[in-house]
Amino acid sequence: MMMHAVGARSVSRDLGGWRDDAGRRPAYRALADGIRLLVHDGRIPLGAALPGERELAGELQVSRTTVTTAYSVLREEGFLSSRQGSRSTVTMPAAPPRAPAVGSARRPEAGDVVDLSYAAMVAPVLEVQEAYSAALQALPPFLDTHGMEPHGIAVLREAIAARYCARGLETTPAQIMVTSGAQHAFRLLLGVLTAPGERVLVDHPTYPNALAAVRRVGGRPVPVPVRPEGGASRAWDLGGIRSAARQTAAGMAYLIPDFHNPTGLCLDDAGRAELARIARETRMTLVVDETMVDVWLDAPPPAPVAAHGRGLSEVVTIGSVSKSHWGGLRVGWIRAEPELIGRLVGSRSASDLGTPVMDQLAAVHLLDAGDGPVEARREILRAQRAVLLDELAARLPDWVPTVGTGGMSLWLRMPAPVSTALAATAPSHGVVLAAGPRFGVEGAFERYIRLPYARPADELRRAVAGVAAAYDALGVTVDPAEPALVV
Amino acid sequence: MMMHAVGARSVSRDLGGWRDDAGRRPAYRALADGIRLLVHDGRIPLGAALPGERELAGELQVSRTTVTTAYSVLREEGFLSSRQGSRSTVTMPAAPPRAPAVGSARRPEAGDVVDLSYAAMVAPVLEVQEAYSAALQALPPFLDTHGMEPHGIAVLREAIAARYCARGLETTPAQIMVTSGAQHAFRLLLGVLTAPGERVLVDHPTYPNALAAVRRVGGRPVPVPVRPEGGASRAWDLGGIRSAARQTAAGMAYLIPDFHNPTGLCLDDAGRAELARIARETRMTLVVDETMVDVWLDAPPPAPVAAHGRGLSEVVTIGSVSKSHWGGLRVGWIRAEPELIGRLVGSRSASDLGTPVMDQLAAVHLLDAGDGPVEARREILRAQRAVLLDELAARLPDWVPTVGTGGMSLWLRMPAPVSTALAATAPSHGVVLAAGPRFGVEGAFERYIRLPYARPADELRRAVAGVAAAYDALGVTVDPAEPALVV
């Protein structure tokens, strides 16, 4: 098998300031923590061979004993496996737990750890069960087909189109393709619209999996700042988007104007009109990710960006039921001009043959169910957001939250650039976090951390206590003469 | 509510062979399962009153206790509600579904055209409905999670591993990753194991979507002939595979040794051992596509290739429920060493966030259901294959079919290289065909055409009549001095 070896220089670079907290932890511990984080981050892939101990010690300018001990710790924890005479390779601890038979399938044990590395809620139980019951009743006619539906079943494309119409954006089913979630939608679009080496504009910060998708197809993410400090209406640097589009000749931009992940900010109507103008002028395809559009908390969003670019093939919208209903369905979609939809459907068989019929039927039911269940989710999120803000104000008063008008997370500015170290330390305090730099390129956002409020209040309270303890353990001291913030 | 009472006789008739599997399940369980399925089916409407226990016991010739217990089980599950002194009425575990919107979904209109461009069957209706009913019951614990399962749920990975064990190939759940079908599995493997420009060995002919996937990631397919004329045991050119692996330094090969698509041929045990040796010697990763492995018609396949390469990380197997059960589920898997599985899971979020939980649960049920339903499908395919061969012998006697020992299609050699023209003409004669060159590279196979026997006999008869008419319309004249065949 092709074995991927990671070089000492690359590990050293990715580790960044792993010893910034020198003195508080032994060096081997800091090194082990740093490497573990790189594994969790995906920056060191599973299966990769780590550098030899002597080589890494030289690169990091530490003693070989430090590296040997760090590797031993990781081996003990199950993160490294070594065979006689060969280099240590990265693994994941422990085989997955044996689950009981289907009927008694249990919720995966979370232990006492609160996982805040993702921003996603549990299912609205009754609605989802009802949707699948309805789907089962609607299934028989499809059982008389081979079941592969790369375009998506007509009844779901109609339901999705009807929702756009209800939001004031005329849409036909021919403008809709059903996908296995919004991430899959973005990946399909990248496959059809970009070539390796091409630039893709992204919000900065942005959704980490979008960055991963751009990189996977060989694209180059070009960050354009979303600045919480400017206030919601001025957070997007539209002039920056326009000039980046011109200067880099990017063929595509990926933007989240509706309750942006991670900040929760929402672009106003004038900004949306301007985005559509930029697309028209530059011929750059705007991929507008509306995954969070239903998750408004304080005020509903303005009309879709596509409403400002009617008939404009450069404005493409993607959506999903994952945030408004449940991530376990894996149903999303693309709204685009029929010609692009045709190309996407035609190209899909190179990667998968369609989204399961059953989940498509369940999605029809959820979309037709009206706003009630979604409003119930918003109500839960409002309450949880309030709890998170209160807990943070009490325990970490010098962290500055961006409070957007929707979404599922806060984006917090910390007094010091310790996000990676914090994420590395947090699990031993009972919390899993995604470090700020995962939301950016080139190591940005070491001063930032995303804290989702998608989990129940009691977990959020435990999580903030854990985060505060982890932060304390870092022993951050803030220079009072610290310069004004730069994102 | 309007009360509809269902008679004992009607329930008995609809239940059909509910006790066919006597011995595997207790009678009350089988009865409860049968009634639940009738509810999901809509054959017993929501709100209907079930027959009295004594009456139904008499009709079914079972003890009253059996009926009482079955009703209790259904009541416990939320499918029945009872009030003091009145009959039990049918409910849904959740609130009653809003049927009309979803229920209006219709089977896509096929018109009179027979589509032979794909080799896939309709669903085994009862099995799939039963599987989704079971899945709906097993769903609740998962609703308490965010539902995204990039590795696959443990219970399905266990069921898949258990099937390999049953076939004599020891496998742990850590060696399994669940995917959205076998094509998706292959695409994920290409993403992790190949780089643009790399060579991938393929059977020639092979599955067209596999060629599309190789090209999509920038790979270069290297064809190695599968020659039907040599007889099944010599069809694969193993020496050719070894030398191509050496000469091209291909990092991967994609092979279908189990009822090869399109020929239906099956590689023998000695050939499999040789494949494993080649992988060991050349370090080339063999991706063995077992999608058709259950679709043996004349003789079951030998042990998996992976059984000859135990512990060898270079032998990777992919599989699916699409051919053995139904393509509408979109559930497949990868079997590989845990280290590669870890890398695949880690990399998946760049393209999608997992396979829907519901379909994974349904797949568990289908895999656990034993060989009965699959054997029923094989029986149908044997009959349809016989019809197709008879029709071809009668109408196109100079076309030479490769008759493999399984799979879903014949691969036919025509007297002249007219495959593309034939596929272009056929739709106006009521048949859609995939031209031979789609199964090869560089325009090969103009003399060949694939005809699947996955559709019902009446459609196959119409299809052959249409193909013969289209072929006639081409006015093919065959040179009697035509040289010996070259694939």
mmCIF file of N, CA, C and O in Angstrom, chain B residues 158-219:
data_model
loop_
_atom_site.group_PDB
_atom_site.id
_atom_site.type_symbol
_atom_site.label_atom_id
_atom_site.label_comp_id
_atom_site.label_asym_id
_atom_site.label_seq_id
_atom_site.Cartn_x
_atom_site.Cartn_y
_atom_site.Cartn_z
ATOM 1 N N GLU B 158 -20.796 -4.497 11.886
ATOM 2 C CA GLU B 158 -20.741 -5.857 12.440
ATOM 3 C C GLU B 158 -21.443 -6.857 11.530
ATOM 4 O O GLU B 158 -20.955 -7.966 11.327
ATOM 5 N N ALA B 159 -22.584 -6.461 10.991
ATOM 6 C CA ALA B 159 -23.327 -7.379 10.116
ATOM 7 C C ALA B 159 -22.528 -7.678 8.844
ATOM 8 O O ALA B 159 -22.502 -8.821 8.363
ATOM 9 N N ILE B 160 -21.858 -6.669 8.319
ATOM 10 C CA ILE B 160 -21.057 -6.876 7.108
ATOM 11 C C ILE B 160 -19.858 -7.772 7.422
ATOM 12 O O ILE B 160 -19.551 -8.712 6.685
ATOM 13 N N ALA B 161 -19.209 -7.475 8.544
ATOM 14 C CA ALA B 161 -18.057 -8.298 8.948
ATOM 15 C C ALA B 161 -18.491 -9.743 9.154
ATOM 16 O O ALA B 161 -17.798 -10.683 8.739
ATOM 17 N N ALA B 162 -19.674 -9.933 9.762
ATOM 18 C CA ALA B 162 -20.158 -11.288 10.026
ATOM 19 C C ALA B 162 -20.373 -12.055 8.718
ATOM 20 O O ALA B 162 -20.130 -13.264 8.642
ATOM 21 N N ARG B 163 -20.795 -11.352 7.679
ATOM 22 C CA ARG B 163 -20.994 -12.044 6.403
ATOM 23 C C ARG B 163 -19.680 -12.492 5.793
ATOM 24 O O ARG B 163 -19.592 -13.556 5.191
ATOM 25 N N TYR B 164 -18.662 -11.666 5.912
ATOM 26 C CA TYR B 164 -17.352 -12.117 5.425
ATOM 27 C C TYR B 164 -16.892 -13.329 6.225
ATOM 28 O O TYR B 164 -16.362 -14.287 5.670
ATOM 29 N N CYS B 165 -17.078 -13.287 7.552
ATOM 30 C CA CYS B 165 -16.680 -14.423 8.392
ATOM 31 C C CYS B 165 -17.411 -15.682 7.922
ATOM 32 O O CYS B 165 -16.821 -16.751 7.801
ATOM 33 N N ALA B 166 -18.710 -15.525 7.644
ATOM 34 C CA ALA B 166 -19.503 -16.677 7.215
ATOM 35 C C ALA B 166 -18.996 -17.230 5.883
ATOM 36 O O ALA B 166 -19.148 -18.412 5.591
ATOM 37 N N ARG B 167 -18.379 -16.374 5.073
ATOM 38 C CA ARG B 167 -17.815 -16.835 3.793
ATOM 39 C C ARG B 167 -16.385 -17.334 3.971
ATOM 40 O O ARG B 167 -15.689 -17.606 2.995
ATOM 41 N N GLY B 168 -15.934 -17.422 5.227
ATOM 42 C CA GLY B 168 -14.616 -18.001 5.486
ATOM 43 C C GLY B 168 -13.499 -16.973 5.519
ATOM 44 O O GLY B 168 -12.325 -17.336 5.516
ATOM 45 N N LEU B 169 -13.845 -15.705 5.562
ATOM 46 C CA LEU B 169 -12.816 -14.670 5.593
ATOM 47 C C LEU B 169 -12.972 -13.882 6.890
ATOM 48 O O LEU B 169 -13.879 -13.052 7.034
ATOM 49 N N GLU B 170 -12.096 -14.161 7.821
ATOM 50 C CA GLU B 170 -12.181 -13.507 9.120
ATOM 51 C C GLU B 170 -12.108 -11.993 8.941
ATOM 52 O O GLU B 170 -11.228 -11.489 8.240
ATOM 53 N N THR B 171 -13.046 -11.286 9.539
ATOM 54 C CA THR B 171 -13.144 -9.840 9.351
ATOM 55 C C THR B 171 -13.688 -9.207 10.619
ATOM 56 O O THR B 171 -14.625 -9.740 11.220
ATOM 57 N N THR B 172 -13.106 -8.103 11.023
ATOM 58 C CA THR B 172 -13.612 -7.372 12.193
ATOM 59 C C THR B 172 -14.323 -6.108 11.716
ATOM 60 O O THR B 172 -14.035 -5.610 10.617
ATOM 61 N N PRO B 173 -15.218 -5.570 12.540
ATOM 62 C CA PRO B 173 -15.907 -4.329 12.155
ATOM 63 C C PRO B 173 -14.936 -3.176 11.895
ATOM 64 O O PRO B 173 -15.257 -2.272 11.123
ATOM 65 N N ALA B 174 -13.751 -3.219 12.514
ATOM 66 C CA ALA B 174 -12.780 -2.146 12.280
ATOM 67 C C ALA B 174 -12.229 -2.203 10.855
ATOM 68 O O ALA B 174 -11.605 -1.249 10.385
ATOM 69 N N GLN B 175 -12.461 -3.323 10.171
ATOM 70 C CA GLN B 175 -12.017 -3.447 8.773
ATOM 71 C C GLN B 175 -13.087 -2.990 7.792
ATOM 72 O O GLN B 175 -12.905 -3.114 6.586
ATOM 73 N N ILE B 176 -14.201 -2.501 8.293
ATOM 74 C CA ILE B 176 -15.331 -2.148 7.430
ATOM 75 C C ILE B 176 -15.656 -0.653 7.535
ATOM 76 O O ILE B 176 -15.698 -0.091 8.614
ATOM 77 N N MET B 177 -15.894 -0.027 6.395
ATOM 78 C CA MET B 177 -16.446 1.322 6.349
ATOM 79 C C MET B 177 -17.710 1.265 5.484
ATOM 80 O O MET B 177 -17.699 0.671 4.407
ATOM 81 N N VAL B 178 -18.780 1.889 5.956
ATOM 82 C CA VAL B 178 -20.030 1.922 5.186
ATOM 83 C C VAL B 178 -19.994 3.101 4.219
ATOM 84 O O VAL B 178 -19.564 4.202 4.583
ATOM 85 N N THR B 179 -20.426 2.870 3.000
ATOM 86 C CA THR B 179 -20.444 3.926 1.984
ATOM 87 C C THR B 179 -21.837 4.017 1.356
ATOM 88 O O THR B 179 -22.690 3.176 1.621
ATOM 89 N N SER B 180 -22.038 5.020 0.528
ATOM 90 C CA SER B 180 -23.321 5.172 -0.163
ATOM 91 C C SER B 180 -23.269 4.423 -1.493
ATOM 92 O O SER B 180 -23.361 5.013 -2.561
ATOM 93 N N GLY B 181 -23.098 3.115 -1.412
ATOM 94 C CA GLY B 181 -23.011 2.274 -2.594
ATOM 95 C C GLY B 181 -21.565 1.954 -2.968
ATOM 96 O O GLY B 181 -20.623 2.575 -2.467
ATOM 97 N N ALA B 182 -21.398 0.968 -3.862
ATOM 98 C CA ALA B 182 -20.058 0.522 -4.245
ATOM 99 C C ALA B 182 -19.343 1.560 -5.113
ATOM 100 O O ALA B 182 -18.124 1.709 -5.049
ATOM 101 N N GLN B 183 -20.102 2.287 -5.920
ATOM 102 C CA GLN B 183 -19.468 3.311 -6.763
ATOM 103 C C GLN B 183 -18.870 4.407 -5.877
ATOM 104 O O GLN B 183 -17.745 4.859 -6.106
ATOM 105 N N HIS B 184 -19.591 4.801 -4.871
ATOM 106 C CA HIS B 184 -19.089 5.778 -3.908
ATOM 107 C C HIS B 184 -17.858 5.220 -3.181
ATOM 108 O O HIS B 184 -16.874 5.943 -2.958
ATOM 109 N N ALA B 185 -17.895 3.929 -2.873
ATOM 110 C CA ALA B 185 -16.748 3.284 -2.219
ATOM 111 C C ALA B 185 -15.507 3.393 -3.108
ATOM 112 O O ALA B 185 -14.414 3.747 -2.652
ATOM 113 N N PHE B 186 -15.679 3.083 -4.387
ATOM 114 C CA PHE B 186 -14.543 3.132 -5.312
ATOM 115 C C PHE B 186 -14.008 4.558 -5.425
ATOM 116 O O PHE B 186 -12.799 4.803 -5.405
ATOM 117 N N ARG B 187 -14.929 5.523 -5.489
ATOM 118 C CA ARG B 187 -14.502 6.906 -5.610
ATOM 119 C C ARG B 187 -13.711 7.364 -4.371
ATOM 120 O O ARG B 187 -12.700 8.064 -4.492
ATOM 121 N N LEU B 188 -14.163 6.954 -3.187
ATOM 122 C CA LEU B 188 -13.431 7.311 -1.967
ATOM 123 C C LEU B 188 -12.032 6.691 -1.991
ATOM 124 O O LEU B 188 -11.047 7.334 -1.622
ATOM 125 N N LEU B 189 -11.950 5.447 -2.450
ATOM 126 C CA LEU B 189 -10.640 4.787 -2.530
ATOM 127 C C LEU B 189 -9.722 5.505 -3.511
ATOM 128 O O LEU B 189 -8.537 5.716 -3.234
ATOM 129 N N LEU B 190 -10.262 5.868 -4.667
ATOM 130 C CA LEU B 190 -9.451 6.603 -5.640
ATOM 131 C C LEU B 190 -8.927 7.899 -5.022
ATOM 132 O O LEU B 190 -7.774 8.274 -5.232
ATOM 133 N N GLY B 191 -9.779 8.565 -4.246
ATOM 134 C CA GLY B 191 -9.385 9.839 -3.646
ATOM 135 C C GLY B 191 -8.220 9.683 -2.687
ATOM 136 O O GLY B 191 -7.372 10.570 -2.588
ATOM 137 N N VAL B 192 -8.165 8.575 -1.986
ATOM 138 C CA VAL B 192 -7.126 8.396 -0.974
ATOM 139 C C VAL B 192 -5.885 7.723 -1.550
ATOM 140 O O VAL B 192 -4.764 8.004 -1.133
ATOM 141 N N LEU B 193 -6.069 6.833 -2.537
ATOM 142 C CA LEU B 193 -4.952 5.996 -2.969
ATOM 143 C C LEU B 193 -4.292 6.409 -4.281
ATOM 144 O O LEU B 193 -3.253 5.875 -4.636
ATOM 145 N N THR B 194 -4.904 7.313 -5.033
ATOM 146 C CA THR B 194 -4.277 7.679 -6.306
ATOM 147 C C THR B 194 -4.093 9.188 -6.405
ATOM 148 O O THR B 194 -4.746 9.952 -5.713
ATOM 149 N N ALA B 195 -3.213 9.580 -7.267
ATOM 150 C CA ALA B 195 -2.990 10.997 -7.541
ATOM 151 C C ALA B 195 -3.246 11.212 -9.031
ATOM 152 O O ALA B 195 -3.196 10.262 -9.822
ATOM 153 N N PRO B 196 -3.554 12.458 -9.421
ATOM 154 C CA PRO B 196 -3.796 12.715 -10.843
ATOM 155 C C PRO B 196 -2.623 12.204 -11.702
ATOM 156 O O PRO B 196 -1.470 12.355 -11.324
ATOM 157 N N GLY B 197 -2.945 11.622 -12.827
ATOM 158 C CA GLY B 197 -1.928 11.108 -13.730
ATOM 159 C C GLY B 197 -1.555 9.660 -13.465
ATOM 160 O O GLY B 197 -0.924 9.018 -14.301
ATOM 161 N N GLU B 198 -1.933 9.129 -12.303
ATOM 162 C CA GLU B 198 -1.569 7.749 -11.982
ATOM 163 C C GLU B 198 -2.391 6.748 -12.780
ATOM 164 O O GLU B 198 -3.533 7.002 -13.163
ATOM 165 N N ARG B 199 -1.784 5.589 -12.983
ATOM 166 C CA ARG B 199 -2.448 4.555 -13.763
ATOM 167 C C ARG B 199 -3.252 3.627 -12.858
ATOM 168 O O ARG B 199 -2.826 3.309 -11.752
ATOM 169 N N VAL B 200 -4.404 3.207 -13.378
ATOM 170 C CA VAL B 200 -5.260 2.258 -12.671
ATOM 171 C C VAL B 200 -5.602 1.134 -13.643
ATOM 172 O O VAL B 200 -6.196 1.374 -14.701
ATOM 173 N N LEU B 201 -5.185 -0.095 -13.302
ATOM 174 C CA LEU B 201 -5.518 -1.230 -14.155
ATOM 175 C C LEU B 201 -7.004 -1.535 -14.057
ATOM 176 O O LEU B 201 -7.573 -1.510 -12.955
ATOM 177 N N VAL B 202 -7.613 -1.833 -15.207
ATOM 178 C CA VAL B 202 -9.034 -2.210 -15.205
ATOM 179 C C VAL B 202 -9.246 -3.422 -16.107
ATOM 180 O O VAL B 202 -8.532 -3.601 -17.093
ATOM 181 N N ASP B 203 -10.240 -4.253 -15.720
ATOM 182 C CA ASP B 203 -10.708 -5.284 -16.644
ATOM 183 C C ASP B 203 -11.129 -4.584 -17.935
ATOM 184 O O ASP B 203 -11.567 -3.438 -17.922
ATOM 185 N N HIS B 204 -11.052 -5.317 -19.035
ATOM 186 C CA HIS B 204 -11.451 -4.729 -20.314
ATOM 187 C C HIS B 204 -12.198 -5.765 -21.117
ATOM 188 O O HIS B 204 -11.578 -6.709 -21.572
ATOM 189 N N PRO B 205 -13.516 -5.672 -21.211
ATOM 190 C CA PRO B 205 -14.422 -4.586 -20.787
ATOM 191 C C PRO B 205 -14.572 -4.505 -19.268
ATOM 192 O O PRO B 205 -14.235 -5.442 -18.568
ATOM 193 N N THR B 206 -15.157 -3.383 -18.828
ATOM 194 C CA THR B 206 -15.443 -3.200 -17.405
ATOM 195 C C THR B 206 -16.665 -2.315 -17.221
ATOM 196 O O THR B 206 -17.277 -1.852 -18.194
ATOM 197 N N TYR B 207 -16.980 -2.067 -15.962
ATOM 198 C CA TYR B 207 -18.152 -1.263 -15.576
ATOM 199 C C TYR B 207 -17.919 0.204 -15.959
ATOM 200 O O TYR B 207 -16.966 0.825 -15.495
ATOM 201 N N PRO B 208 -18.773 0.779 -16.804
ATOM 202 C CA PRO B 208 -18.510 2.138 -17.313
ATOM 203 C C PRO B 208 -18.336 3.200 -16.227
ATOM 204 O O PRO B 208 -17.495 4.090 -16.365
ATOM 205 N N ASN B 209 -19.111 3.107 -15.142
ATOM 206 C CA ASN B 209 -18.984 4.135 -14.107
ATOM 207 C C ASN B 209 -17.631 4.069 -13.397
ATOM 208 O O ASN B 209 -17.173 5.070 -12.849
ATOM 209 N N ALA B 210 -17.010 2.888 -13.398
ATOM 210 C CA ALA B 210 -15.672 2.785 -12.813
ATOM 211 C C ALA B 210 -14.672 3.552 -13.687
ATOM 212 O O ALA B 210 -13.811 4.285 -13.184
ATOM 213 N N LEU B 211 -14.802 3.404 -14.991
ATOM 214 C CA LEU B 211 -13.935 4.178 -15.897
ATOM 215 C C LEU B 211 -14.148 5.673 -15.686
ATOM 216 O O LEU B 211 -13.191 6.455 -15.647
ATOM 217 N N ALA B 212 -15.421 6.067 -15.535
ATOM 218 C CA ALA B 212 -15.721 7.490 -15.337
ATOM 219 C C ALA B 212 -15.075 7.998 -14.047
ATOM 220 O O ALA B 212 -14.546 9.112 -13.997
ATOM 221 N N ALA B 213 -15.102 7.172 -13.008
ATOM 222 C CA ALA B 213 -14.522 7.591 -11.725
ATOM 223 C C ALA B 213 -13.006 7.753 -11.840
ATOM 224 O O ALA B 213 -12.432 8.723 -11.333
ATOM 225 N N VAL B 214 -12.363 6.800 -12.521
ATOM 226 C CA VAL B 214 -10.905 6.890 -12.695
ATOM 227 C C VAL B 214 -10.550 8.180 -13.427
ATOM 228 O O VAL B 214 -9.654 8.933 -13.034
ATOM 229 N N ARG B 215 -11.303 8.448 -14.488
ATOM 230 C CA ARG B 215 -11.009 9.657 -15.275
ATOM 231 C C ARG B 215 -11.290 10.912 -14.461
ATOM 232 O O ARG B 215 -10.566 11.905 -14.565
ATOM 233 N N ARG B 216 -12.343 10.900 -13.646
ATOM 234 C CA ARG B 216 -12.722 12.089 -12.893
ATOM 235 C C ARG B 216 -11.630 12.525 -11.922
ATOM 236 O O ARG B 216 -11.437 13.711 -11.681
ATOM 237 N N VAL B 217 -10.896 11.552 -11.362
ATOM 238 C CA VAL B 217 -9.826 11.941 -10.440
ATOM 239 C C VAL B 217 -8.510 12.166 -11.184
ATOM 240 O O VAL B 217 -7.460 12.310 -10.560
ATOM 241 N N GLY B 218 -8.589 12.189 -12.502
ATOM 242 C CA GLY B 218 -7.378 12.446 -13.278
ATOM 243 C C GLY B 218 -6.511 11.213 -13.462
ATOM 244 O O GLY B 218 -5.358 11.312 -13.873
ATOM 245 N N GLY B 219 -7.059 10.024 -13.165
ATOM 246 C CA GLY B 219 -6.300 8.786 -13.344
ATOM 247 C C GLY B 219 -6.324 8.314 -14.788
ATOM 248 O O GLY B 219 -7.109 8.801 -15.604
#
